[in-house]
Amino acid sequence: MDTTILPADAPISLLIADDHPLILAGLASLIESLPGLRLLGQAGTGQAAVQLYRELRPDVVLMDLNMPQMHGVEAIERICASDAQAKIVILTTYQGEDNVHRAMRAGARGYLLKDSGFRQLAECIGKVAAGGLYLPPELAAQQAARIEANRLSKREHDILLHLSAGKSNKMIARSAGIEVGTVKFHVNNILTKLNVSSRTEAATVAARRGLLGAF
């Protein structure tokens, strides 16, 4: 593993939180073997992670999402509520867009899958410790697409709800009290913002990204 991306002269202190003892042991062993990292503590539950953070104030936290007693997202929210400068990296097996979005909205500054390489882990820790954000390229692309999708206007969101219900442009126009041509204009904008090519795909993507609720 290339450790030149870690500051050996001023080690980054870490708290690791995971409910699997073997994963905790593996991470602890890896961290303690690297001159650029210093392990401060280990937590097996979300609640313990919050408590240990308050006691130890590590530079970076590596946090699993699926934790007992308190979900990882809630633990992140509580830590960030007590320290707005907290630097937390989600380290999990879950790759779904919703998991990324929830964790980042809660205050996480990095997101890595547990099968990431050692260099990627070190790069992530180093960047987050320095005050940056880190997402693997494939996850960053998903987040960018989601942010773009969430830029739908109120009218576009309303049209999307009608579209997802299987209504034709004429039916949507009648329900919304607008012209068919205006509906077509909004539908084209929706397809572009969701980066899809059909109405059916738009409905599927909107449902998957949670865009069909109240605006």
PDB file of C-alpha atoms in Angstrom:
ATOM      1  CA  MET A   1       0.000   0.000   0.000  1.00  0.00           C
ATOM      2  CA  ASP A   2       1.340   3.433  -0.941  1.00  0.00           C
ATOM      3  CA  THR A   3       1.462   5.444   2.289  1.00  0.00           C
ATOM      4  CA  THR A   4       2.979   8.586   0.742  1.00  0.00           C
ATOM      5  CA  ILE A   5      -0.525  10.086   0.560  1.00  0.00           C
ATOM      6  CA  LEU A   6      -0.725   9.931   4.374  1.00  0.00           C
ATOM      7  CA  PRO A   7       1.051  12.463   6.649  1.00  0.00           C
ATOM      8  CA  ALA A   8       3.554  10.240   8.493  1.00  0.00           C
ATOM      9  CA  ASP A   9       4.876  13.236  10.494  1.00  0.00           C
ATOM     10  CA  ALA A  10       1.401  14.001  11.890  1.00  0.00           C
ATOM     11  CA  PRO A  11      -0.665  10.790  11.943  1.00  0.00           C
ATOM     12  CA  ILE A  12      -4.400  11.003  11.319  1.00  0.00           C
ATOM     13  CA  SER A  13      -6.297   9.755  14.371  1.00  0.00           C
ATOM     14  CA  LEU A  14      -9.203   7.410  13.704  1.00  0.00           C
ATOM     15  CA  LEU A  15     -12.285   5.961  15.334  1.00  0.00           C
ATOM     16  CA  ILE A  16     -13.724   2.879  13.610  1.00  0.00           C
ATOM     17  CA  ALA A  17     -17.324   1.712  14.069  1.00  0.00           C
ATOM     18  CA  ASP A  18     -18.607  -1.625  12.812  1.00  0.00           C
ATOM     19  CA  ASP A  19     -20.750  -4.361  14.344  1.00  0.00           C
ATOM     20  CA  HIS A  20     -18.651  -7.187  12.851  1.00  0.00           C
ATOM     21  CA  PRO A  21     -15.716  -8.093  15.166  1.00  0.00           C
ATOM     22  CA  LEU A  22     -13.632  -9.525  12.330  1.00  0.00           C
ATOM     23  CA  ILE A  23     -13.958  -6.351  10.267  1.00  0.00           C
ATOM     24  CA  LEU A  24     -13.092  -4.233  13.304  1.00  0.00           C
ATOM     25  CA  ALA A  25     -10.057  -6.393  13.983  1.00  0.00           C
ATOM     26  CA  GLY A  26      -8.936  -6.219  10.356  1.00  0.00           C
ATOM     27  CA  LEU A  27      -9.282  -2.449  10.174  1.00  0.00           C
ATOM     28  CA  ALA A  28      -7.548  -2.011  13.514  1.00  0.00           C
ATOM     29  CA  SER A  29      -4.629  -4.164  12.390  1.00  0.00           C
ATOM     30  CA  LEU A  30      -4.304  -2.252   9.113  1.00  0.00           C
ATOM     31  CA  ILE A  31      -4.471   1.163  10.767  1.00  0.00           C
ATOM     32  CA  GLU A  32      -1.942   0.273  13.441  1.00  0.00           C
ATOM     33  CA  SER A  33       0.496  -0.960  10.775  1.00  0.00           C
ATOM     34  CA  LEU A  34       0.576   2.358   8.927  1.00  0.00           C
ATOM     35  CA  PRO A  35       2.773   5.271  10.059  1.00  0.00           C
ATOM     36  CA  GLY A  36       0.278   7.808   8.725  1.00  0.00           C
ATOM     37  CA  LEU A  37      -2.654   6.602  10.845  1.00  0.00           C
ATOM     38  CA  ARG A  38      -3.311   6.286  14.575  1.00  0.00           C
ATOM     39  CA  LEU A  39      -6.205   4.270  15.998  1.00  0.00           C
ATOM     40  CA  LEU A  40      -7.954   5.931  18.948  1.00  0.00           C
ATOM     41  CA  GLY A  41     -10.913   3.638  19.467  1.00  0.00           C
ATOM     42  CA  GLN A  42     -13.344   1.017  18.223  1.00  0.00           C
ATOM     43  CA  ALA A  43     -17.138   0.920  18.485  1.00  0.00           C
ATOM     44  CA  GLY A  44     -19.467  -2.006  17.885  1.00  0.00           C
ATOM     45  CA  THR A  45     -22.725  -0.011  17.928  1.00  0.00           C
ATOM     46  CA  GLY A  46     -23.932   3.323  16.642  1.00  0.00           C
ATOM     47  CA  GLN A  47     -24.556   4.548  20.180  1.00  0.00           C
ATOM     48  CA  ALA A  48     -21.027   3.623  21.239  1.00  0.00           C
ATOM     49  CA  ALA A  49     -19.635   5.456  18.194  1.00  0.00           C
ATOM     50  CA  VAL A  50     -21.389   8.670  19.240  1.00  0.00           C
ATOM     51  CA  GLN A  51     -20.138   8.374  22.826  1.00  0.00           C
ATOM     52  CA  LEU A  52     -16.553   7.544  21.836  1.00  0.00           C
ATOM     53  CA  TYR A  53     -16.453  10.416  19.368  1.00  0.00           C
ATOM     54  CA  ARG A  54     -17.385  12.867  22.114  1.00  0.00           C
ATOM     55  CA  GLU A  55     -14.692  11.425  24.377  1.00  0.00           C
ATOM     56  CA  LEU A  56     -11.853  10.951  21.862  1.00  0.00           C
ATOM     57  CA  ARG A  57     -12.447  13.603  19.156  1.00  0.00           C
ATOM     58  CA  PRO A  58     -10.672  11.676  16.364  1.00  0.00           C
ATOM     59  CA  ASP A  59      -9.652  13.361  13.112  1.00  0.00           C
ATOM     60  CA  VAL A  60     -11.726  10.902  11.064  1.00  0.00           C
ATOM     61  CA  VAL A  61     -14.425   8.329  11.799  1.00  0.00           C
ATOM     62  CA  LEU A  62     -14.922   5.205   9.666  1.00  0.00           C
ATOM     63  CA  MET A  63     -18.587   4.305  10.155  1.00  0.00           C
ATOM     64  CA  ASP A  64     -20.622   1.316   9.019  1.00  0.00           C
ATOM     65  CA  LEU A  65     -24.250   2.074   8.115  1.00  0.00           C
ATOM     66  CA  ASN A  66     -26.042  -1.039   9.374  1.00  0.00           C
ATOM     67  CA  MET A  67     -25.283  -0.721  13.081  1.00  0.00           C
ATOM     68  CA  PRO A  68     -27.205  -2.073  16.117  1.00  0.00           C
ATOM     69  CA  GLN A  69     -28.816   0.210  18.742  1.00  0.00           C
ATOM     70  CA  MET A  70     -28.482   3.198  16.419  1.00  0.00           C
ATOM     71  CA  HIS A  71     -28.312   3.251  12.598  1.00  0.00           C
ATOM     72  CA  GLY A  72     -25.153   4.694  11.104  1.00  0.00           C
ATOM     73  CA  VAL A  73     -27.027   7.636   9.572  1.00  0.00           C
ATOM     74  CA  GLU A  74     -28.502   8.607  12.945  1.00  0.00           C
ATOM     75  CA  ALA A  75     -25.077   8.262  14.564  1.00  0.00           C
ATOM     76  CA  ILE A  76     -23.646  10.612  11.936  1.00  0.00           C
ATOM     77  CA  GLU A  77     -26.421  13.126  12.575  1.00  0.00           C
ATOM     78  CA  ARG A  78     -25.777  13.085  16.324  1.00  0.00           C
ATOM     79  CA  ILE A  79     -22.020  13.406  15.950  1.00  0.00           C
ATOM     80  CA  CYS A  80     -22.365  16.299  13.514  1.00  0.00           C
ATOM     81  CA  ALA A  81     -24.914  17.983  15.769  1.00  0.00           C
ATOM     82  CA  SER A  82     -22.314  18.044  18.556  1.00  0.00           C
ATOM     83  CA  ASP A  83     -19.410  18.948  16.254  1.00  0.00           C
ATOM     84  CA  ALA A  84     -20.098  20.629  12.918  1.00  0.00           C
ATOM     85  CA  GLN A  85     -16.478  19.973  11.892  1.00  0.00           C
ATOM     86  CA  ALA A  86     -16.701  16.190  12.353  1.00  0.00           C
ATOM     87  CA  LYS A  87     -15.147  14.237   9.497  1.00  0.00           C
ATOM     88  CA  ILE A  88     -16.924  10.954   8.899  1.00  0.00           C
ATOM     89  CA  VAL A  89     -16.411   8.348   6.189  1.00  0.00           C
ATOM     90  CA  ILE A  90     -19.084   5.762   5.523  1.00  0.00           C
ATOM     91  CA  LEU A  91     -17.481   2.343   5.031  1.00  0.00           C
ATOM     92  CA  THR A  92     -20.171  -0.130   4.058  1.00  0.00           C
ATOM     93  CA  THR A  93     -21.235  -2.972   1.790  1.00  0.00           C
ATOM     94  CA  TYR A  94     -24.265  -1.005   0.545  1.00  0.00           C
ATOM     95  CA  GLN A  95     -23.956   0.839  -2.773  1.00  0.00           C
ATOM     96  CA  GLY A  96     -27.530   2.057  -3.299  1.00  0.00           C
ATOM     97  CA  GLU A  97     -28.012   5.707  -4.249  1.00  0.00           C
ATOM     98  CA  ASP A  98     -30.341   6.283  -1.306  1.00  0.00           C
ATOM     99  CA  ASN A  99     -27.695   5.109   1.152  1.00  0.00           C
ATOM    100  CA  VAL A 100     -25.122   7.485  -0.296  1.00  0.00           C
ATOM    101  CA  HIS A 101     -27.575  10.377  -0.352  1.00  0.00           C
ATOM    102  CA  ARG A 102     -28.811   9.840   3.222  1.00  0.00           C
ATOM    103  CA  ALA A 103     -25.303   9.491   4.616  1.00  0.00           C
ATOM    104  CA  MET A 104     -23.983  12.592   2.857  1.00  0.00           C
ATOM    105  CA  ARG A 105     -27.024  14.641   3.854  1.00  0.00           C
ATOM    106  CA  ALA A 106     -26.501  13.530   7.453  1.00  0.00           C
ATOM    107  CA  GLY A 107     -22.993  15.000   7.385  1.00  0.00           C
ATOM    108  CA  ALA A 108     -20.630  12.293   6.092  1.00  0.00           C
ATOM    109  CA  ARG A 109     -17.736  13.629   4.022  1.00  0.00           C
ATOM    110  CA  GLY A 110     -16.677  10.395   2.397  1.00  0.00           C
ATOM    111  CA  TYR A 111     -18.170   7.106   1.219  1.00  0.00           C
ATOM    112  CA  LEU A 112     -16.357   3.859   0.499  1.00  0.00           C
ATOM    113  CA  LEU A 113     -17.403   0.281  -0.102  1.00  0.00           C
ATOM    114  CA  LYS A 114     -15.774  -2.361   2.068  1.00  0.00           C
ATOM    115  CA  ASP A 115     -14.263  -4.054  -0.961  1.00  0.00           C
ATOM    116  CA  SER A 116     -12.312  -0.893  -1.860  1.00  0.00           C
ATOM    117  CA  GLY A 117      -8.547  -1.222  -2.274  1.00  0.00           C
ATOM    118  CA  PHE A 118      -6.068  -0.151   0.416  1.00  0.00           C
ATOM    119  CA  ARG A 119      -4.854   2.792  -1.653  1.00  0.00           C
ATOM    120  CA  GLN A 120      -8.414   4.040  -2.152  1.00  0.00           C
ATOM    121  CA  LEU A 121      -9.026   3.797   1.600  1.00  0.00           C
ATOM    122  CA  ALA A 122      -5.861   5.759   2.376  1.00  0.00           C
ATOM    123  CA  GLU A 123      -6.682   8.352  -0.284  1.00  0.00           C
ATOM    124  CA  CYS A 124     -10.169   8.796   1.144  1.00  0.00           C
ATOM    125  CA  ILE A 125      -8.964   9.175   4.731  1.00  0.00           C
ATOM    126  CA  GLY A 126      -6.270  11.648   3.703  1.00  0.00           C
ATOM    127  CA  LYS A 127      -8.628  13.794   1.654  1.00  0.00           C
ATOM    128  CA  VAL A 128     -11.385  13.882   4.275  1.00  0.00           C
ATOM    129  CA  ALA A 129      -8.886  14.619   7.076  1.00  0.00           C
ATOM    130  CA  ALA A 130      -7.661  17.581   5.035  1.00  0.00           C
ATOM    131  CA  GLY A 131     -11.197  18.970   4.875  1.00  0.00           C
ATOM    132  CA  GLY A 132     -12.243  17.618   1.488  1.00  0.00           C
ATOM    133  CA  LEU A 133     -15.011  15.339   0.276  1.00  0.00           C
ATOM    134  CA  TYR A 134     -14.450  11.890  -1.181  1.00  0.00           C
ATOM    135  CA  LEU A 135     -16.659   9.696  -3.346  1.00  0.00           C
ATOM    136  CA  PRO A 136     -15.435   6.970  -5.707  1.00  0.00           C
ATOM    137  CA  PRO A 137     -15.957   8.047  -9.360  1.00  0.00           C
ATOM    138  CA  GLU A 138     -18.911   5.718  -9.922  1.00  0.00           C
ATOM    139  CA  LEU A 139     -20.694   6.958  -6.795  1.00  0.00           C
ATOM    140  CA  ALA A 140     -19.871  10.581  -7.558  1.00  0.00           C
ATOM    141  CA  ALA A 141     -21.577  10.181 -10.943  1.00  0.00           C
ATOM    142  CA  GLN A 142     -24.695   8.780  -9.254  1.00  0.00           C
ATOM    143  CA  GLN A 143     -24.802  11.657  -6.793  1.00  0.00           C
ATOM    144  CA  ALA A 144     -24.373  14.224  -9.557  1.00  0.00           C
ATOM    145  CA  ALA A 145     -27.278  12.670 -11.430  1.00  0.00           C
ATOM    146  CA  ARG A 146     -29.425  12.734  -8.315  1.00  0.00           C
ATOM    147  CA  ILE A 147     -28.622  16.380  -7.601  1.00  0.00           C
ATOM    148  CA  GLU A 148     -29.601  17.251 -11.166  1.00  0.00           C
ATOM    149  CA  ALA A 149     -32.842  15.288 -10.806  1.00  0.00           C
ATOM    150  CA  ASN A 150     -33.681  17.164  -7.633  1.00  0.00           C
ATOM    151  CA  ARG A 151     -33.543  20.437  -9.574  1.00  0.00           C
ATOM    152  CA  LEU A 152     -36.972  19.734 -11.004  1.00  0.00           C
ATOM    153  CA  SER A 153     -39.266  22.730 -10.725  1.00  0.00           C
ATOM    154  CA  LYS A 154     -42.583  22.483  -8.880  1.00  0.00           C
ATOM    155  CA  ARG A 155     -44.436  22.299 -12.207  1.00  0.00           C
ATOM    156  CA  GLU A 156     -42.050  19.609 -13.526  1.00  0.00           C
ATOM    157  CA  HIS A 157     -42.510  17.615 -10.337  1.00  0.00           C
ATOM    158  CA  ASP A 158     -46.292  17.794 -10.738  1.00  0.00           C
ATOM    159  CA  ILE A 159     -46.017  16.678 -14.379  1.00  0.00           C
ATOM    160  CA  LEU A 160     -43.723  13.826 -13.299  1.00  0.00           C
ATOM    161  CA  LEU A 161     -46.372  12.589 -10.851  1.00  0.00           C
ATOM    162  CA  HIS A 162     -48.987  12.523 -13.630  1.00  0.00           C
ATOM    163  CA  LEU A 163     -46.516  10.902 -16.023  1.00  0.00           C
ATOM    164  CA  SER A 164     -45.653   8.202 -13.470  1.00  0.00           C
ATOM    165  CA  ALA A 165     -49.358   7.434 -13.126  1.00  0.00           C
ATOM    166  CA  GLY A 166     -49.396   6.477 -16.814  1.00  0.00           C
ATOM    167  CA  LYS A 167     -51.283   9.514 -18.070  1.00  0.00           C
ATOM    168  CA  SER A 168     -50.953  10.716 -21.672  1.00  0.00           C
ATOM    169  CA  ASN A 169     -49.969  14.292 -22.509  1.00  0.00           C
ATOM    170  CA  LYS A 170     -53.621  15.140 -23.191  1.00  0.00           C
ATOM    171  CA  MET A 171     -54.699  13.721 -19.842  1.00  0.00           C
ATOM    172  CA  ILE A 172     -51.924  15.584 -18.043  1.00  0.00           C
ATOM    173  CA  ALA A 173     -52.879  18.819 -19.794  1.00  0.00           C
ATOM    174  CA  ARG A 174     -56.488  18.391 -18.714  1.00  0.00           C
ATOM    175  CA  SER A 175     -55.528  17.609 -15.101  1.00  0.00           C
ATOM    176  CA  ALA A 176     -53.003  20.451 -14.837  1.00  0.00           C
ATOM    177  CA  GLY A 177     -55.085  23.001 -16.754  1.00  0.00           C
ATOM    178  CA  ILE A 178     -52.364  23.730 -19.293  1.00  0.00           C
ATOM    179  CA  GLU A 179     -51.844  23.246 -23.043  1.00  0.00           C
ATOM    180  CA  VAL A 180     -50.608  19.941 -24.504  1.00  0.00           C
ATOM    181  CA  GLY A 181     -47.626  21.764 -25.998  1.00  0.00           C
ATOM    182  CA  THR A 182     -46.666  23.007 -22.538  1.00  0.00           C
ATOM    183  CA  VAL A 183     -46.874  19.456 -21.205  1.00  0.00           C
ATOM    184  CA  LYS A 184     -44.545  18.249 -23.979  1.00  0.00           C
ATOM    185  CA  PHE A 185     -42.078  21.006 -23.095  1.00  0.00           C
ATOM    186  CA  HIS A 186     -42.041  20.001 -19.431  1.00  0.00           C
ATOM    187  CA  VAL A 187     -41.795  16.275 -20.241  1.00  0.00           C
ATOM    188  CA  ASN A 188     -38.720  16.930 -22.404  1.00  0.00           C
ATOM    189  CA  ASN A 189     -37.127  18.894 -19.552  1.00  0.00           C
ATOM    190  CA  ILE A 190     -37.885  16.072 -17.129  1.00  0.00           C
ATOM    191  CA  LEU A 191     -36.303  13.457 -19.396  1.00  0.00           C
ATOM    192  CA  THR A 192     -33.196  15.619 -19.736  1.00  0.00           C
ATOM    193  CA  LYS A 193     -32.831  16.289 -16.014  1.00  0.00           C
ATOM    194  CA  LEU A 194     -33.318  12.622 -15.134  1.00  0.00           C
ATOM    195  CA  ASN A 195     -30.950  11.601 -17.952  1.00  0.00           C
ATOM    196  CA  VAL A 196     -33.442   9.111 -19.389  1.00  0.00           C
ATOM    197  CA  SER A 197     -34.866   8.551 -22.858  1.00  0.00           C
ATOM    198  CA  SER A 198     -38.458   7.479 -22.234  1.00  0.00           C
ATOM    199  CA  ARG A 199     -41.457   8.217 -20.053  1.00  0.00           C
ATOM    200  CA  THR A 200     -41.382   4.688 -18.634  1.00  0.00           C
ATOM    201  CA  GLU A 201     -37.722   5.021 -17.682  1.00  0.00           C
ATOM    202  CA  ALA A 202     -38.433   8.423 -16.129  1.00  0.00           C
ATOM    203  CA  ALA A 203     -41.133   6.892 -13.926  1.00  0.00           C
ATOM    204  CA  THR A 204     -38.828   4.044 -12.886  1.00  0.00           C
ATOM    205  CA  VAL A 205     -35.911   6.337 -12.045  1.00  0.00           C
ATOM    206  CA  ALA A 206     -38.178   8.772 -10.206  1.00  0.00           C
ATOM    207  CA  ALA A 207     -39.569   5.971  -8.036  1.00  0.00           C
ATOM    208  CA  ARG A 208     -36.087   4.602  -7.283  1.00  0.00           C
ATOM    209  CA  ARG A 209     -34.773   8.047  -6.298  1.00  0.00           C
ATOM    210  CA  GLY A 210     -37.748   8.896  -4.118  1.00  0.00           C
ATOM    211  CA  LEU A 211     -38.928  11.767  -6.317  1.00  0.00           C
ATOM    212  CA  LEU A 212     -42.622  10.863  -6.284  1.00  0.00           C
ATOM    213  CA  GLY A 213     -43.406  12.157  -2.819  1.00  0.00           C
ATOM    214  CA  ALA A 214     -44.513  15.634  -1.778  1.00  0.00           C
ATOM    215  CA  PHE A 215     -42.488  18.462  -3.332  1.00  0.00           C
TER     216      PHE A 215
END
